[in-house]
Amino acid sequence: MRDTKESRLLLALLIAIAFALITVDIRGGEESPVDGARQAAASVFGPVENGAAAAVDPIGNAIGAVRDSGDRHDRIKQLQLENAELKQRLGSDERNNSRLRQLDGMIRTAAAGQYGIKGAEVIAIGAAQGFSWTVTIDIGSEDGIRRDMTVINSEGLVGRVTTVGPRTSTVLLASDPDFTVGTRMEKTDELGFATGQGDRPLLVQLLNGKSKVKKGDRLVTFGSQGSKPFVPGVPVGEIIRVDPARGDLTRNVYVRPYVGFSRLDIVGVVVQAPRTDPRDTVLPPKPAGPRPTPTVTVTVTPGATPPEGEAPVQDDDGQVQGGGPDPGASGDATGQNDDQ
């Protein structure tokens, strides 16, 4: 439409008519004269509006879902962080409880052997100078640690101190092939030398080639002159294999160490040796073996009346044994009398 004077008058007239209809509709309320026209328009344009709404609703729902998804994602992330924190706290509690048990066991071992110890924590595995079986502990010369001191834990012999720094020390483990310690057999006092074999059992050479040993026998440290590098009486391990005796001057046995060298955590350096040799007292008590099952043997007296409900027994000649009362019989079983 061209912008002319007539078109402007027509637009103004239409606007005036629209305002008039609106005023009449508002004042008429439910009885409005234009209500019929509104219903007719609704019947015509309603399906179009529904179709448009059906097309628009999935988009709106998707936008709402994305917004809600973001909220759920944030909540899930928060829950995951709380769960991880809880697991870490539980893990720390379990680790602390394990370390407390180790420390308590080590204190008991030290008390049994009368060892003066200084507790330490393993902070590194291996050493810079090679591939030897060593660990680094978090105490050193400032803590009174010196070279060639015995290292133990709650289970037994760990090794000896080889290198000492101001605040750390290196410990050569008993499993190292360069490690050798004198041993004493429990009860028999047979002496020998234990050598590390890495992740294999310790090899022990007994000085007496005719010594009588067996699986399950246990060993402790023999001790060194001046208690360096080894104090006496520290549990070493248990024999799991014995080589046959061949008449040699020595005899080889293989020992499973008490200490698990791959799971070391809390250890103790013996800074004061015991006044007397504890010998076997530090070894844990052996578990009690199975109790023997008692057996009862019942001997039937020849000619005695068999118990009620049992048939008489015939001998090889066909004679019935126990077929009648025996006046001289004192009972039907050994250990019974007339009063039974």
GROMACS .gro file of N, CA, C and O in nm, residues 98-218:
model
  484
   98SER      N    1   4.642  -5.003   6.036
   98SER     CA    2   4.745  -5.102   6.004
   98SER      C    3   4.880  -5.060   6.061
   98SER      O    4   4.953  -5.143   6.117
   99ARG      N    5   4.913  -4.934   6.049
   99ARG     CA    6   5.041  -4.887   6.100
   99ARG      C    7   5.045  -4.893   6.252
   99ARG      O    8   5.150  -4.923   6.312
  100LEU      N    9   4.933  -4.866   6.315
  100LEU     CA   10   4.927  -4.877   6.461
  100LEU      C   11   4.949  -5.022   6.505
  100LEU      O   12   5.017  -5.048   6.605
  101ARG      N   13   4.889  -5.117   6.431
  101ARG     CA   14   4.910  -5.258   6.463
  101ARG      C   15   5.057  -5.296   6.446
  101ARG      O   16   5.114  -5.370   6.527
  102GLN      N   17   5.120  -5.246   6.337
  102GLN     CA   18   5.262  -5.275   6.315
  102GLN      C   19   5.346  -5.219   6.429
  102GLN      O   20   5.438  -5.285   6.478
  103LEU      N   21   5.317  -5.095   6.467
  103LEU     CA   22   5.394  -5.032   6.574
  103LEU      C   23   5.376  -5.105   6.706
  103LEU      O   24   5.473  -5.128   6.779
  104ASP      N   25   5.252  -5.143   6.734
  104ASP     CA   26   5.226  -5.216   6.858
  104ASP      C   27   5.299  -5.350   6.860
  104ASP      O   28   5.359  -5.388   6.960
  105GLY      N   29   5.296  -5.423   6.745
  105GLY     CA   30   5.368  -5.550   6.738
  105GLY      C   31   5.518  -5.533   6.752
  105GLY      O   32   5.586  -5.615   6.815
  106MET      N   33   5.572  -5.425   6.693
  106MET     CA   34   5.716  -5.402   6.703
  106MET      C   35   5.756  -5.369   6.846
  106MET      O   36   5.862  -5.414   6.894
  107ILE      N   37   5.673  -5.294   6.915
  107ILE     CA   38   5.702  -5.262   7.055
  107ILE      C   39   5.701  -5.391   7.139
  107ILE      O   40   5.785  -5.410   7.227
  108ARG      N   41   5.608  -5.479   7.110
  108ARG     CA   42   5.602  -5.606   7.183
  108ARG      C   43   5.727  -5.690   7.155
  108ARG      O   44   5.784  -5.752   7.246
  109THR      N   45   5.770  -5.694   7.029
  109THR     CA   46   5.890  -5.769   6.993
  109THR      C   47   6.011  -5.711   7.063
  109THR      O   48   6.096  -5.785   7.118
  110ALA      N   49   6.023  -5.578   7.063
  110ALA     CA   50   6.137  -5.513   7.129
  110ALA      C   51   6.134  -5.539   7.280
  110ALA      O   52   6.239  -5.560   7.342
  111ALA      N   53   6.014  -5.540   7.337
  111ALA     CA   54   6.005  -5.565   7.481
  111ALA      C   55   6.045  -5.709   7.514
  111ALA      O   56   6.113  -5.734   7.614
  112ALA      N   57   6.005  -5.804   7.429
  112ALA     CA   58   6.040  -5.944   7.454
  112ALA      C   59   6.190  -5.966   7.447
  112ALA      O   60   6.246  -6.046   7.523
  113GLY      N   61   6.257  -5.896   7.356
  113GLY     CA   62   6.402  -5.913   7.343
  113GLY      C   63   6.483  -5.813   7.421
  113GLY      O   64   6.607  -5.818   7.418
  114GLN      N   65   6.415  -5.720   7.488
  114GLN     CA   66   6.481  -5.613   7.564
  114GLN      C   67   6.572  -5.529   7.473
  114GLN      O   68   6.682  -5.490   7.509
  115TYR      N   69   6.520  -5.498   7.353
  115TYR     CA   70   6.592  -5.414   7.260
  115TYR      C   71   6.548  -5.268   7.278
  115TYR      O   72   6.428  -5.241   7.288
  116GLY      N   73   6.644  -5.179   7.279
  116GLY     CA   74   6.611  -5.037   7.274
  116GLY      C   75   6.604  -4.994   7.129
  116GLY      O   76   6.702  -5.004   7.055
  117ILE      N   77   6.488  -4.951   7.084
  117ILE     CA   78   6.469  -4.924   6.941
  117ILE      C   79   6.428  -4.778   6.919
  117ILE      O   80   6.380  -4.710   7.010
  118LYS      N   81   6.449  -4.734   6.796
  118LYS     CA   82   6.400  -4.603   6.752
  118LYS      C   83   6.316  -4.628   6.627
  118LYS      O   84   6.365  -4.682   6.528
  119GLY      N   85   6.190  -4.591   6.634
  119GLY     CA   86   6.098  -4.619   6.525
  119GLY      C   87   6.126  -4.534   6.403
  119GLY      O   88   6.176  -4.421   6.411
  120ALA      N   89   6.096  -4.589   6.285
  120ALA     CA   90   6.119  -4.520   6.158
  120ALA      C   91   6.015  -4.564   6.057
  120ALA      O   92   5.948  -4.667   6.074
  121GLU      N   93   6.005  -4.487   5.951
  121GLU     CA   94   5.914  -4.518   5.842
  121GLU      C   95   5.993  -4.538   5.713
  121GLU      O   96   6.086  -4.462   5.685
  122VAL      N   97   5.956  -4.640   5.638
  122VAL     CA   98   6.019  -4.664   5.509
  122VAL      C   99   5.965  -4.562   5.409
  122VAL      O  100   5.844  -4.554   5.387
  123ILE      N  101   6.055  -4.484   5.349
  123ILE     CA  102   6.012  -4.376   5.259
  123ILE      C  103   6.055  -4.400   5.115
  123ILE      O  104   6.013  -4.327   5.026
  124ALA      N  105   6.140  -4.500   5.091
  124ALA     CA  106   6.183  -4.528   4.954
  124ALA      C  107   6.232  -4.671   4.945
  124ALA      O  108   6.275  -4.731   5.045
  125ILE      N  109   6.225  -4.727   4.824
  125ILE     CA  110   6.271  -4.863   4.797
  125ILE      C  111   6.387  -4.855   4.699
  125ILE      O  112   6.384  -4.778   4.603
  126GLY      N  113   6.491  -4.935   4.724
  126GLY     CA  114   6.606  -4.935   4.635
  126GLY      C  115   6.701  -4.822   4.669
  126GLY      O  116   6.673  -4.736   4.753
  127ALA      N  117   6.814  -4.822   4.604
  127ALA     CA  118   6.916  -4.721   4.630
  127ALA      C  119   6.975  -4.674   4.500
  127ALA      O  120   6.970  -4.744   4.398
  128ALA      N  121   7.037  -4.557   4.502
  128ALA     CA  122   7.092  -4.500   4.380
  128ALA      C  123   7.216  -4.575   4.334
  128ALA      O  124   7.252  -4.572   4.217
  129GLN      N  125   7.284  -4.644   4.425
  129GLN     CA  126   7.410  -4.706   4.388
  129GLN      C  127   7.396  -4.841   4.320
  129GLN      O  128   7.495  -4.900   4.280
  130GLY      N  129   7.278  -4.893   4.302
  130GLY     CA  130   7.266  -5.022   4.235
  130GLY      C  131   7.127  -5.080   4.248
  130GLY      O  132   7.032  -5.012   4.284
  131PHE      N  133   7.119  -5.210   4.218
  131PHE     CA  134   6.990  -5.280   4.220
  131PHE      C  135   6.979  -5.370   4.343
  131PHE      O  136   6.912  -5.471   4.338
  132SER      N  137   7.047  -5.338   4.449
  132SER     CA  138   7.043  -5.420   4.569
  132SER      C  139   6.908  -5.407   4.638
  132SER      O  140   6.832  -5.312   4.614
  133TRP      N  141   6.880  -5.502   4.724
  133TRP     CA  142   6.756  -5.503   4.800
  133TRP      C  143   6.774  -5.411   4.921
  133TRP      O  144   6.825  -5.453   5.025
  134THR      N  145   6.735  -5.287   4.906
  134THR     CA  146   6.752  -5.189   5.013
  134THR      C  147   6.625  -5.105   5.025
  134THR      O  148   6.544  -5.096   4.933
  135VAL      N  149   6.612  -5.039   5.140
  135VAL     CA  150   6.508  -4.940   5.162
  135VAL      C  151   6.570  -4.820   5.231
  135VAL      O  152   6.676  -4.831   5.294
  136THR      N  153   6.505  -4.706   5.218
  136THR     CA  154   6.548  -4.585   5.287
  136THR      C  155   6.449  -4.553   5.397
  136THR      O  156   6.327  -4.557   5.374
  137ILE      N  157   6.500  -4.521   5.515
  137ILE     CA  158   6.415  -4.486   5.628
  137ILE      C  159   6.436  -4.339   5.664
  137ILE      O  160   6.537  -4.278   5.625
  138ASP      N  161   6.342  -4.282   5.737
  138ASP     CA  162   6.340  -4.138   5.757
  138ASP      C  163   6.411  -4.092   5.884
  138ASP      O  164   6.379  -3.985   5.939
  139ILE      N  165   6.506  -4.166   5.936
  139ILE     CA  166   6.589  -4.120   6.048
  139ILE      C  167   6.735  -4.142   6.013
  139ILE      O  168   6.768  -4.230   5.932
  140GLY      N  169   6.823  -4.059   6.072
  140GLY     CA  170   6.964  -4.066   6.039
  140GLY      C  171   7.053  -4.033   6.157
  140GLY      O  172   7.015  -4.055   6.273
  141SER      N  173   7.169  -3.976   6.128
  141SER     CA  174   7.267  -3.949   6.233
  141SER      C  175   7.216  -3.849   6.336
  141SER      O  176   7.253  -3.856   6.453
  142GLU      N  177   7.131  -3.756   6.294
  142GLU     CA  178   7.075  -3.662   6.390
  142GLU      C  179   6.983  -3.730   6.491
  142GLU      O  180   6.952  -3.673   6.596
  143ASP      N  181   6.939  -3.852   6.458
  143ASP     CA  182   6.852  -3.928   6.549
  143ASP      C  183   6.930  -4.036   6.625
  143ASP      O  184   6.869  -4.122   6.689
  144GLY      N  185   7.063  -4.034   6.613
  144GLY     CA  186   7.144  -4.132   6.684
  144GLY      C  187   7.167  -4.261   6.609
  144GLY      O  188   7.214  -4.359   6.669
  145ILE      N  189   7.138  -4.264   6.479
  145ILE     CA  190   7.156  -4.385   6.400
  145ILE      C  191   7.301  -4.393   6.352
  145ILE      O  192   7.359  -4.294   6.308
  146ARG      N  193   7.356  -4.514   6.359
  146ARG     CA  194   7.493  -4.537   6.316
  146ARG      C  195   7.496  -4.656   6.221
  146ARG      O  196   7.403  -4.737   6.216
  147ARG      N  197   7.602  -4.667   6.147
  147ARG     CA  198   7.621  -4.777   6.055
  147ARG      C  199   7.625  -4.909   6.132
  147ARG      O  200   7.670  -4.915   6.246
  148ASP      N  201   7.581  -5.018   6.068
  148ASP     CA  202   7.583  -5.153   6.124
  148ASP      C  203   7.497  -5.167   6.249
  148ASP      O  204   7.535  -5.233   6.345
  149MET      N  205   7.380  -5.108   6.245
  149MET     CA  206   7.279  -5.131   6.349
  149MET      C  207   7.173  -5.226   6.294
  149MET      O  208   7.141  -5.223   6.174
  150THR      N  209   7.119  -5.311   6.380
  150THR     CA  210   7.017  -5.408   6.340
  150THR      C  211   6.883  -5.337   6.321
  150THR      O  212   6.846  -5.249   6.398
  151VAL      N  213   6.809  -5.378   6.217
  151VAL     CA  214   6.677  -5.323   6.189
  151VAL      C  215   6.574  -5.435   6.199
  151VAL      O  216   6.593  -5.543   6.139
  152ILE      N  217   6.468  -5.412   6.273
  152ILE     CA  218   6.363  -5.512   6.293
  152ILE      C  219   6.227  -5.450   6.265
  152ILE      O  220   6.215  -5.329   6.246
  153ASN      N  221   6.126  -5.534   6.262
  153ASN     CA  222   5.987  -5.486   6.267
  153ASN      C  223   5.908  -5.582   6.355
  153ASN      O  224   5.967  -5.661   6.429
  154SER      N  225   5.777  -5.577   6.347
  154SER     CA  226   5.695  -5.660   6.436
  154SER      C  227   5.711  -5.808   6.408
  154SER      O  228   5.678  -5.891   6.493
  155GLU      N  229   5.761  -5.845   6.288
  155GLU     CA  230   5.770  -5.986   6.250
  155GLU      C  231   5.907  -6.047   6.274
  155GLU      O  232   5.919  -6.168   6.289
  156GLY      N  233   6.011  -5.964   6.272
  156GLY     CA  234   6.145  -6.019   6.293
  156GLY      C  235   6.251  -5.935   6.227
  156GLY      O  236   6.242  -5.812   6.218
  157LEU      N  237   6.356  -6.003   6.175
  157LEU     CA  238   6.474  -5.937   6.120
  157LEU      C  239   6.444  -5.874   5.984
  157LEU      O  240   6.402  -5.944   5.891
  158VAL      N  241   6.471  -5.745   5.971
  158VAL     CA  242   6.455  -5.673   5.845
  158VAL      C  243   6.589  -5.661   5.773
  158VAL      O  244   6.599  -5.688   5.653
  159GLY      N  245   6.693  -5.622   5.845
  159GLY     CA  246   6.824  -5.605   5.782
  159GLY      C  247   6.918  -5.529   5.873
  159GLY      O  248   6.906  -5.531   5.995
  160ARG      N  249   7.013  -5.458   5.811
  160ARG     CA  250   7.109  -5.378   5.888
  160ARG      C  251   7.133  -5.246   5.817
  160ARG      O  252   7.120  -5.235   5.695
  161VAL      N  253   7.171  -5.145   5.894
  161VAL     CA  254   7.198  -5.012   5.840
  161VAL      C  255   7.334  -5.013   5.770
  161VAL      O  256   7.433  -5.058   5.828
  162THR      N  257   7.339  -4.964   5.647
  162THR     CA  258   7.465  -4.961   5.573
  162THR      C  259   7.515  -4.819   5.545
  162THR      O  260   7.635  -4.796   5.540
  163THR      N  261   7.424  -4.726   5.523
  163THR     CA  262   7.461  -4.588   5.494
  163THR      C  263   7.376  -4.495   5.579
  163THR      O  264   7.255  -4.515   5.590
  164VAL      N  265   7.440  -4.394   5.638
  164VAL     CA  266   7.369  -4.302   5.728
  164VAL      C  267   7.389  -4.159   5.681
  164VAL      O  268   7.503  -4.114   5.662
  165GLY      N  269   7.280  -4.087   5.662
  165GLY     CA  270   7.283  -3.945   5.634
  165GLY      C  271   7.232  -3.869   5.755
  165GLY      O  272   7.196  -3.929   5.857
  166PRO      N  273   7.227  -3.737   5.746
  166PRO     CA  274   7.180  -3.660   5.862
  166PRO      C  275   7.038  -3.695   5.905
  166PRO      O  276   7.008  -3.705   6.024
  167ARG      N  277   6.949  -3.717   5.805
  167ARG     CA  278   6.808  -3.740   5.839
  167ARG      C  279   6.751  -3.867   5.776
  167ARG      O  280   6.634  -3.898   5.798
  168THR      N  281   6.828  -3.938   5.699
  168THR     CA  282   6.783  -4.063   5.639
  168THR      C  283   6.894  -4.167   5.649
  168THR      O  284   7.011  -4.133   5.669
  169SER      N  285   6.855  -4.294   5.632
  169SER     CA  286   6.952  -4.404   5.635
  169SER      C  287   6.910  -4.509   5.534
  169SER      O  288   6.791  -4.522   5.501
  170THR      N  289   7.008  -4.584   5.485
  170THR     CA  290   6.983  -4.695   5.393
  170THR      C  291   6.997  -4.826   5.468
  170THR      O  292   7.093  -4.846   5.544
  171VAL      N  293   6.901  -4.915   5.447
  171VAL     CA  294   6.899  -5.045   5.514
  171VAL      C  295   6.914  -5.154   5.410
  171VAL      O  296   6.835  -5.161   5.314
  172LEU      N  297   7.015  -5.240   5.426
  172LEU     CA  298   7.031  -5.358   5.341
  172LEU      C  299   6.941  -5.467   5.396
  172LEU      O  300   6.954  -5.509   5.511
  173LEU      N  301   6.848  -5.514   5.312
  173LEU     CA  302   6.750  -5.613   5.357
  173LEU      C  303   6.812  -5.752   5.366
  173LEU      O  304   6.907  -5.784   5.295
  174ALA      N  305   6.754  -5.835   5.453
  174ALA     CA  306   6.804  -5.972   5.472
  174ALA      C  307   6.786  -6.057   5.348
  174ALA      O  308   6.848  -6.163   5.336
  175SER      N  309   6.706  -6.012   5.253
  175SER     CA  310   6.685  -6.087   5.130
  175SER      C  311   6.792  -6.059   5.025
  175SER      O  312   6.795  -6.126   4.921
  176ASP      N  313   6.880  -5.962   5.048
  176ASP     CA  314   6.982  -5.927   4.950
  176ASP      C  315   7.089  -6.037   4.943
  176ASP      O  316   7.129  -6.091   5.046
  177PRO      N  317   7.136  -6.070   4.822
  177PRO     CA  318   7.239  -6.175   4.809
  177PRO      C  319   7.369  -6.142   4.881
  177PRO      O  320   7.447  -6.233   4.911
  178ASP      N  321   7.395  -6.014   4.909
  178ASP     CA  322   7.516  -5.976   4.982
  178ASP      C  323   7.496  -5.976   5.133
  178ASP      O  324   7.587  -5.939   5.208
  179PHE      N  325   7.378  -6.016   5.176
  179PHE     CA  326   7.346  -6.014   5.319
  179PHE      C  327   7.373  -6.152   5.379
  179PHE      O  328   7.331  -6.254   5.326
  180THR      N  329   7.446  -6.155   5.492
  180THR     CA  330   7.471  -6.279   5.564
  180THR      C  331   7.458  -6.252   5.713
  180THR      O  332   7.506  -6.150   5.763
  181VAL      N  333   7.391  -6.341   5.784
  181VAL     CA  334   7.373  -6.326   5.928
  181VAL      C  335   7.389  -6.462   5.995
  181VAL      O  336   7.346  -6.565   5.941
  182GLY      N  337   7.453  -6.465   6.112
  182GLY     CA  338   7.464  -6.588   6.189
  182GLY      C  339   7.331  -6.625   6.253
  182GLY      O  340   7.257  -6.537   6.300
  183THR      N  341   7.298  -6.755   6.252
  183THR     CA  342   7.169  -6.801   6.304
  183THR      C  343   7.188  -6.908   6.410
  183THR      O  344   7.292  -6.973   6.417
  184ARG      N  345   7.085  -6.924   6.490
  184ARG     CA  346   7.082  -7.029   6.593
  184ARG      C  347   6.946  -7.099   6.583
  184ARG      O  348   6.842  -7.033   6.578
  185MET      N  349   6.949  -7.233   6.579
  185MET     CA  350   6.825  -7.309   6.575
  185MET      C  351   6.755  -7.305   6.710
  185MET      O  352   6.819  -7.304   6.815
  186GLU      N  353   6.624  -7.300   6.704
  186GLU     CA  354   6.544  -7.305   6.826
  186GLU      C  355   6.565  -7.439   6.897
  186GLU      O  356   6.567  -7.545   6.834
  187LYS      N  357   6.585  -7.437   7.027
  187LYS     CA  358   6.598  -7.553   7.116
  187LYS      C  359   6.731  -7.626   7.097
  187LYS      O  360   6.804  -7.651   7.192
  188THR      N  361   6.765  -7.664   6.972
  188THR     CA  362   6.888  -7.743   6.953
  188THR      C  363   7.014  -7.658   6.953
  188THR      O  364   7.124  -7.711   6.969
  189ASP      N  365   7.000  -7.527   6.932
  189ASP     CA  366   7.114  -7.434   6.931
  189ASP      C  367   7.213  -7.459   6.818
  189ASP      O  368   7.326  -7.409   6.823
  190GLU      N  369   7.174  -7.534   6.716
  190GLU     CA  370   7.262  -7.555   6.601
  190GLU      C  371   7.288  -7.421   6.532
  190GLU      O  372   7.196  -7.343   6.508
  191LEU      N  373   7.416  -7.396   6.500
  191LEU     CA  374   7.455  -7.268   6.441
  191LEU      C  375   7.465  -7.279   6.290
  191LEU      O  376   7.490  -7.387   6.235
  192GLY      N  377   7.447  -7.165   6.224
  192GLY     CA  378   7.459  -7.161   6.079
  192GLY      C  379   7.471  -7.019   6.030
  192GLY      O  380   7.478  -6.923   6.109
  193PHE      N  381   7.471  -7.003   5.898
  193PHE     CA  382   7.479  -6.871   5.836
  193PHE      C  383   7.369  -6.862   5.730
  193PHE      O  384   7.362  -6.946   5.641
  194ALA      N  385   7.288  -6.758   5.742
  194ALA     CA  386   7.179  -6.735   5.647
  194ALA      C  387   7.221  -6.631   5.545
  194ALA      O  388   7.277  -6.527   5.580
  195THR      N  389   7.192  -6.660   5.418
  195THR     CA  390   7.225  -6.570   5.308
  195THR      C  391   7.099  -6.540   5.229
  195THR      O  392   7.019  -6.630   5.201
  196GLY      N  393   7.083  -6.413   5.189
  196GLY     CA  394   6.967  -6.374   5.110
  196GLY      C  395   6.972  -6.427   4.968
  196GLY      O  396   7.080  -6.444   4.911
  197GLN      N  397   6.855  -6.452   4.910
  197GLN     CA  398   6.845  -6.499   4.772
  197GLN      C  399   6.737  -6.422   4.696
  197GLN      O  400   6.662  -6.479   4.617
  198GLY      N  401   6.727  -6.293   4.723
  198GLY     CA  402   6.625  -6.213   4.655
  198GLY      C  403   6.485  -6.251   4.701
  198GLY      O  404   6.456  -6.255   4.820
  199ASP      N  405   6.398  -6.282   4.604
  199ASP     CA  406   6.261  -6.316   4.638
  199ASP      C  407   6.243  -6.465   4.668
  199ASP      O  408   6.132  -6.512   4.685
  200ARG      N  409   6.354  -6.538   4.676
  200ARG     CA  410   6.349  -6.680   4.713
  200ARG      C  411   6.378  -6.697   4.861
  200ARG      O  412   6.425  -6.603   4.927
  201PRO      N  413   6.354  -6.815   4.918
  201PRO     CA  414   6.381  -6.836   5.060
  201PRO      C  415   6.529  -6.815   5.093
  201PRO      O  416   6.617  -6.826   5.007
  202LEU      N  417   6.556  -6.785   5.218
  202LEU     CA  418   6.694  -6.771   5.264
  202LEU      C  419   6.764  -6.907   5.260
  202LEU      O  420   6.702  -7.009   5.291
  203LEU      N  421   6.890  -6.906   5.223
  203LEU     CA  422   6.972  -7.027   5.226
  203LEU      C  423   7.052  -7.026   5.355
  203LEU      O  424   7.127  -6.932   5.382
  204VAL      N  425   7.037  -7.131   5.435
  204VAL     CA  426   7.109  -7.141   5.562
  204VAL      C  427   7.201  -7.263   5.557
  204VAL      O  428   7.156  -7.375   5.531
  205GLN      N  429   7.330  -7.238   5.582
  205GLN     CA  430   7.429  -7.345   5.592
  205GLN      C  431   7.453  -7.375   5.739
  205GLN      O  432   7.508  -7.292   5.812
  206LEU      N  433   7.408  -7.493   5.781
  206LEU     CA  434   7.432  -7.535   5.920
  206LEU      C  435   7.574  -7.588   5.933
  206LEU      O  436   7.622  -7.663   5.847
  207LEU      N  437   7.641  -7.550   6.041
  207LEU     CA  438   7.781  -7.589   6.057
  207LEU      C  439   7.796  -7.738   6.085
  207LEU      O  440   7.900  -7.797   6.055
  208ASN      N  441   7.694  -7.799   6.138
  208ASN     CA  442   7.697  -7.943   6.166
  208ASN      C  443   7.626  -8.016   6.053
  208ASN      O  444   7.504  -8.009   6.040
  209GLY      N  445   7.703  -8.087   5.970
  209GLY     CA  446   7.644  -8.157   5.858
  209GLY      C  447   7.554  -8.272   5.898
  209GLY      O  448   7.475  -8.321   5.816
  210LYS      N  449   7.561  -8.318   6.022
  210LYS     CA  450   7.479  -8.429   6.070
  210LYS      C  451   7.365  -8.381   6.160
  210LYS      O  452   7.302  -8.463   6.228
  211SER      N  453   7.343  -8.254   6.162
  211SER     CA  454   7.239  -8.200   6.250
  211SER      C  455   7.101  -8.250   6.207
  211SER      O  456   7.072  -8.267   6.088
  212LYS      N  457   7.017  -8.277   6.304
  212LYS     CA  458   6.882  -8.327   6.279
  212LYS      C  459   6.787  -8.208   6.276
  212LYS      O  460   6.760  -8.145   6.378
  213VAL      N  461   6.740  -8.178   6.158
  213VAL     CA  462   6.647  -8.067   6.139
  213VAL      C  463   6.530  -8.114   6.053
  213VAL      O  464   6.540  -8.214   5.983
  214LYS      N  465   6.421  -8.040   6.059
  214LYS     CA  466   6.301  -8.076   5.983
  214LYS      C  467   6.224  -7.951   5.948
  214LYS      O  468   6.252  -7.842   6.001
  215LYS      N  469   6.128  -7.970   5.859
  215LYS     CA  470   6.041  -7.858   5.822
  215LYS      C  471   5.967  -7.807   5.945
  215LYS      O  472   5.921  -7.884   6.028
  216GLY      N  473   5.957  -7.675   5.953
  216GLY     CA  474   5.888  -7.615   6.067
  216GLY      C  475   5.979  -7.569   6.177
  216GLY      O  476   5.936  -7.492   6.263
  217ASP      N  477   6.105  -7.616   6.179
  217ASP     CA  478   6.200  -7.568   6.279
  217ASP      C  479   6.228  -7.420   6.254
  217ASP      O  480   6.229  -7.372   6.140
  218ARG      N  481   6.254  -7.345   6.362
  218ARG     CA  482   6.267  -7.201   6.353
  218ARG      C  483   6.407  -7.154   6.393
  218ARG      O  484   6.478  -7.222   6.468
   0.00000   0.00000   0.00000
